[in-house]
Amino acid sequence: MSDIVKVLARGIMQGTVGSPATVYTTNGSRTTLIKSLLICNPNFAPTEVVVTISNVYYMRYTLKANETIHVPIADQFLITTADAVRMGASARADYYLCGIEIDSRDNLGPYYNVKRMARTNISSTEGTIVNSSSIKRMIKNFVVCNTSSTSVTLRVNIGIVNILWDYQLKGYETLVIPSMDLILESGDSITAVNSSNSSPIAFHVTGLELV
């Protein structure tokens, strides 16, 4: 069955922070929905870890000594073999990645209408994260990663409505909003601006087309 959660990858990170190594790529005939990510620092000292998807930062984080972090309901959608998940660490770090591999040709499957709505970087100039569409959509998962070592101030809008206003992201901090369940009406788009720093902020947005 295509809707069974399975282990996509697990092991010890082989890449470095500056050069993360590929841990998972999609099968050519399937798309993948990442459901869960766990990272463990088994060291007695802090360890910095990096996770990218399609070379866009998903996480850059320093784990405390012996700390484990878990991202449930990650809901990151991988479409092509170019959508590689890469990881790296400054010292040993263990990872566990689970998800669902979906037959992209199955238009009757439960995940056929799941879409990757955004995977992009926004700098200090206002930019569009999610383009407008004639189809009503639901945002399921919203991830923002500060790729800079310095704090940034973020604003995010749907039309004229603010959903984040002057939100402070610390250096290398990632904000994950799972099960967001915000409806985008027909014609709605999502825009963002980093109002305090020219360094890019990375966005990953997954949702459903409500057809």
Short mmCIF file of C-alpha atoms in Angstrom, two decimals:
data_model
loop_
_atom_site.label_atom_id
_atom_site.label_comp_id
_atom_site.label_asym_id
_atom_site.label_seq_id
_atom_site.Cartn_x
_atom_site.Cartn_y
_atom_site.Cartn_z
CA MET A 1 0.00 0.00 0.00
CA SER A 2 1.26 3.47 -0.88
CA ASP A 3 0.05 5.12 2.35
CA ILE A 4 2.21 3.10 4.76
CA VAL A 5 4.76 5.07 6.78
CA LYS A 6 8.22 3.54 6.36
CA VAL A 7 11.82 4.21 7.25
CA LEU A 8 13.29 6.39 4.51
CA ALA A 9 16.78 6.68 6.00
CA ARG A 10 18.56 6.24 9.31
CA GLY A 11 22.14 6.24 10.49
CA ILE A 12 25.02 8.50 11.43
CA MET A 13 25.43 11.77 9.56
CA GLN A 14 28.38 11.50 7.19
CA GLY A 15 28.42 15.07 5.94
CA THR A 16 29.82 18.19 7.59
CA VAL A 17 28.00 21.43 8.38
CA GLY A 18 29.60 23.07 5.35
CA SER A 19 29.10 20.07 3.07
CA PRO A 20 26.05 18.01 4.06
CA ALA A 21 25.77 14.54 2.51
CA THR A 22 22.74 13.05 0.77
CA VAL A 23 20.73 10.68 2.98
CA TYR A 24 17.62 10.27 0.82
CA THR A 25 16.34 10.91 -2.72
CA THR A 26 12.98 10.03 -4.23
CA ASN A 27 12.35 7.08 -6.49
CA GLY A 28 11.78 8.26 -10.05
CA SER A 29 8.21 6.88 -10.26
CA ARG A 30 7.16 8.03 -6.80
CA THR A 31 6.84 11.17 -4.73
CA THR A 32 7.61 11.22 -1.03
CA LEU A 33 5.96 12.85 1.97
CA ILE A 34 8.33 13.12 4.95
CA LYS A 35 6.35 12.56 8.12
CA SER A 36 8.92 12.50 10.92
CA LEU A 37 12.52 13.51 11.57
CA LEU A 38 14.57 12.71 14.69
CA ILE A 39 18.16 13.79 15.39
CA CYS A 40 20.21 12.72 18.39
CA ASN A 41 23.45 14.21 19.72
CA PRO A 42 25.25 11.36 21.56
CA ASN A 43 28.16 13.59 22.53
CA PHE A 44 29.05 15.23 25.84
CA ALA A 45 29.42 18.56 24.03
CA PRO A 46 27.14 20.66 21.79
CA THR A 47 26.92 19.58 18.14
CA GLU A 48 25.77 21.71 15.23
CA VAL A 49 23.56 19.98 12.64
CA VAL A 50 22.35 21.04 9.20
CA VAL A 51 19.43 19.64 7.20
CA THR A 52 18.65 20.81 3.67
CA ILE A 53 15.97 19.83 1.16
CA SER A 54 16.73 20.62 -2.48
CA ASN A 55 19.72 22.64 -1.19
CA VAL A 56 17.36 24.94 0.76
CA TYR A 57 17.96 25.08 4.50
CA TYR A 58 15.33 23.20 6.52
CA MET A 59 17.24 23.29 9.79
CA ARG A 60 20.51 24.61 11.15
CA TYR A 61 20.63 23.98 14.85
CA THR A 62 23.07 23.39 17.71
CA LEU A 63 21.99 20.46 19.84
CA LYS A 64 22.99 20.55 23.49
CA ALA A 65 25.08 17.70 24.87
CA ASN A 66 23.05 14.45 24.71
CA GLU A 67 20.01 16.31 23.32
CA THR A 68 17.47 14.75 20.94
CA ILE A 69 15.10 16.76 18.77
CA HIS A 70 12.03 15.37 17.02
CA VAL A 71 10.02 17.05 14.28
CA PRO A 72 6.64 15.24 14.10
CA ILE A 73 4.27 15.75 11.17
CA ALA A 74 7.09 17.22 9.13
CA ASP A 75 4.95 16.93 5.95
CA GLN A 76 7.71 17.88 3.52
CA PHE A 77 6.88 16.90 -0.06
CA LEU A 78 9.61 15.60 -2.39
CA ILE A 79 8.65 15.41 -6.05
CA THR A 80 11.72 14.65 -8.17
CA THR A 81 15.11 13.00 -7.67
CA ALA A 82 16.53 16.53 -7.37
CA ASP A 83 14.63 16.92 -4.09
CA ALA A 84 17.42 15.33 -2.06
CA VAL A 85 17.53 15.43 1.74
CA ARG A 86 21.05 16.23 2.92
CA MET A 87 22.45 16.29 6.45
CA GLY A 88 25.72 17.28 8.09
CA ALA A 89 27.09 17.77 11.59
CA SER A 90 30.10 19.19 13.39
CA ALA A 91 30.53 15.93 15.32
CA ARG A 92 28.68 12.61 15.45
CA ALA A 93 24.89 12.96 15.13
CA ASP A 94 22.39 10.15 14.54
CA TYR A 95 19.22 10.56 12.49
CA TYR A 96 15.95 8.75 11.76
CA LEU A 97 13.80 9.82 8.80
CA CYS A 98 10.34 8.33 8.17
CA GLY A 99 7.70 9.02 5.53
CA ILE A 100 5.41 7.77 2.81
CA GLU A 101 6.40 6.93 -0.76
CA ILE A 102 3.44 7.64 -3.02
CA ASP A 103 2.65 6.45 -6.53
CA SER A 104 2.33 9.81 -8.29
CA ARG A 105 0.14 8.25 -10.99
CA ASP A 106 -2.55 7.16 -8.51
CA ASN A 107 -5.11 9.96 -8.82
CA LEU A 108 -7.45 8.12 -6.43
CA GLY A 109 -4.87 7.86 -3.64
CA PRO A 110 -5.28 9.75 -0.33
CA TYR A 111 -2.24 11.95 -0.98
CA TYR A 112 -2.82 12.84 -4.63
CA ASN A 113 -3.86 16.42 -3.78
CA VAL A 114 -0.93 17.05 -1.41
CA LYS A 115 1.26 19.73 -2.95
CA ARG A 116 4.58 21.41 -2.27
CA MET A 117 3.50 25.05 -2.30
CA ALA A 118 6.87 26.65 -1.58
CA ARG A 119 10.52 25.90 -1.08
CA THR A 120 12.38 29.16 -1.49
CA ASN A 121 14.52 31.90 0.07
CA ILE A 122 13.41 35.46 0.82
CA SER A 123 15.85 38.29 1.57
CA SER A 124 15.17 41.82 2.82
CA THR A 125 13.06 42.62 -0.24
CA GLU A 126 9.43 41.54 0.02
CA GLY A 127 8.80 38.43 -2.02
CA THR A 128 6.07 35.92 -2.78
CA ILE A 129 6.34 32.58 -0.99
CA VAL A 130 3.15 30.96 -2.31
CA ASN A 131 1.73 32.15 -5.62
CA SER A 132 -1.97 32.77 -6.11
CA SER A 133 -4.16 30.05 -7.62
CA SER A 134 -7.71 29.67 -8.88
CA ILE A 135 -8.04 26.62 -6.59
CA LYS A 136 -8.85 26.85 -2.88
CA ARG A 137 -6.00 25.38 -0.82
CA MET A 138 -5.15 24.44 2.76
CA ILE A 139 -1.73 25.11 4.28
CA LYS A 140 -0.78 22.05 6.33
CA ASN A 141 2.84 22.70 7.29
CA PHE A 142 4.85 25.92 7.43
CA VAL A 143 8.60 25.99 8.11
CA VAL A 144 10.88 29.03 8.34
CA CYS A 145 14.66 28.74 8.81
CA ASN A 146 16.99 31.63 9.55
CA THR A 147 20.11 30.85 7.51
CA SER A 148 22.13 33.60 9.21
CA SER A 149 24.06 33.58 12.50
CA THR A 150 22.37 36.85 13.48
CA SER A 151 18.76 37.44 14.52
CA VAL A 152 16.22 38.48 11.90
CA THR A 153 12.77 40.04 12.00
CA LEU A 154 10.13 38.40 9.85
CA ARG A 155 6.75 39.48 8.49
CA VAL A 156 4.39 37.14 6.62
CA ASN A 157 1.06 38.09 5.06
CA ILE A 158 -1.86 36.43 3.33
CA GLY A 159 -3.27 39.24 1.23
CA ILE A 160 -3.63 42.21 3.61
CA VAL A 161 -3.83 39.97 6.70
CA ASN A 162 -0.69 39.49 8.80
CA ILE A 163 0.03 36.00 10.13
CA LEU A 164 3.51 36.91 11.46
CA TRP A 165 4.50 40.48 12.32
CA ASP A 166 8.02 41.41 13.39
CA TYR A 167 8.58 37.85 14.57
CA GLN A 168 12.11 37.46 15.94
CA LEU A 169 14.09 34.47 14.68
CA LYS A 170 17.41 33.92 16.45
CA GLY A 171 20.52 33.02 14.50
CA TYR A 172 20.05 29.65 12.75
CA GLU A 173 16.65 29.21 14.44
CA THR A 174 13.92 27.20 12.69
CA LEU A 175 10.20 27.79 13.25
CA VAL A 176 7.98 24.78 12.47
CA ILE A 177 4.18 25.18 12.46
CA PRO A 178 2.69 21.69 11.92
CA SER A 179 -1.01 21.13 11.22
CA MET A 180 -1.44 24.81 10.41
CA ASP A 181 -4.73 24.20 8.55
CA LEU A 182 -5.04 27.72 7.13
CA ILE A 183 -7.33 28.08 4.11
CA LEU A 184 -6.13 30.04 1.08
CA GLU A 185 -9.13 31.21 -0.88
CA SER A 186 -8.99 31.38 -4.64
CA GLY A 187 -6.60 34.17 -5.63
CA ASP A 188 -4.79 34.29 -2.28
CA SER A 189 -0.99 34.39 -2.14
CA ILE A 190 1.50 34.47 0.74
CA THR A 191 4.22 37.12 0.86
CA ALA A 192 7.07 37.70 3.29
CA VAL A 193 9.80 40.19 4.11
CA ASN A 194 12.90 40.00 6.29
CA SER A 195 12.81 43.51 7.71
CA SER A 196 16.12 43.55 9.56
CA ASN A 197 18.74 41.56 7.68
CA SER A 198 19.73 40.93 4.07
CA SER A 199 20.57 37.25 4.73
CA PRO A 200 18.05 34.86 3.18
CA ILE A 201 15.28 33.21 5.19
CA ALA A 202 14.28 29.78 3.91
CA PHE A 203 10.61 28.75 3.60
CA HIS A 204 9.07 25.30 3.15
CA VAL A 205 5.27 25.15 2.73
CA THR A 206 3.17 22.04 2.13
CA GLY A 207 -0.60 21.89 1.67
CA LEU A 208 -3.64 20.46 -0.06
CA GLU A 209 -5.62 21.47 -3.11
CA LEU A 210 -9.27 21.37 -2.05
CA VAL A 211 -10.88 20.08 -5.24
#
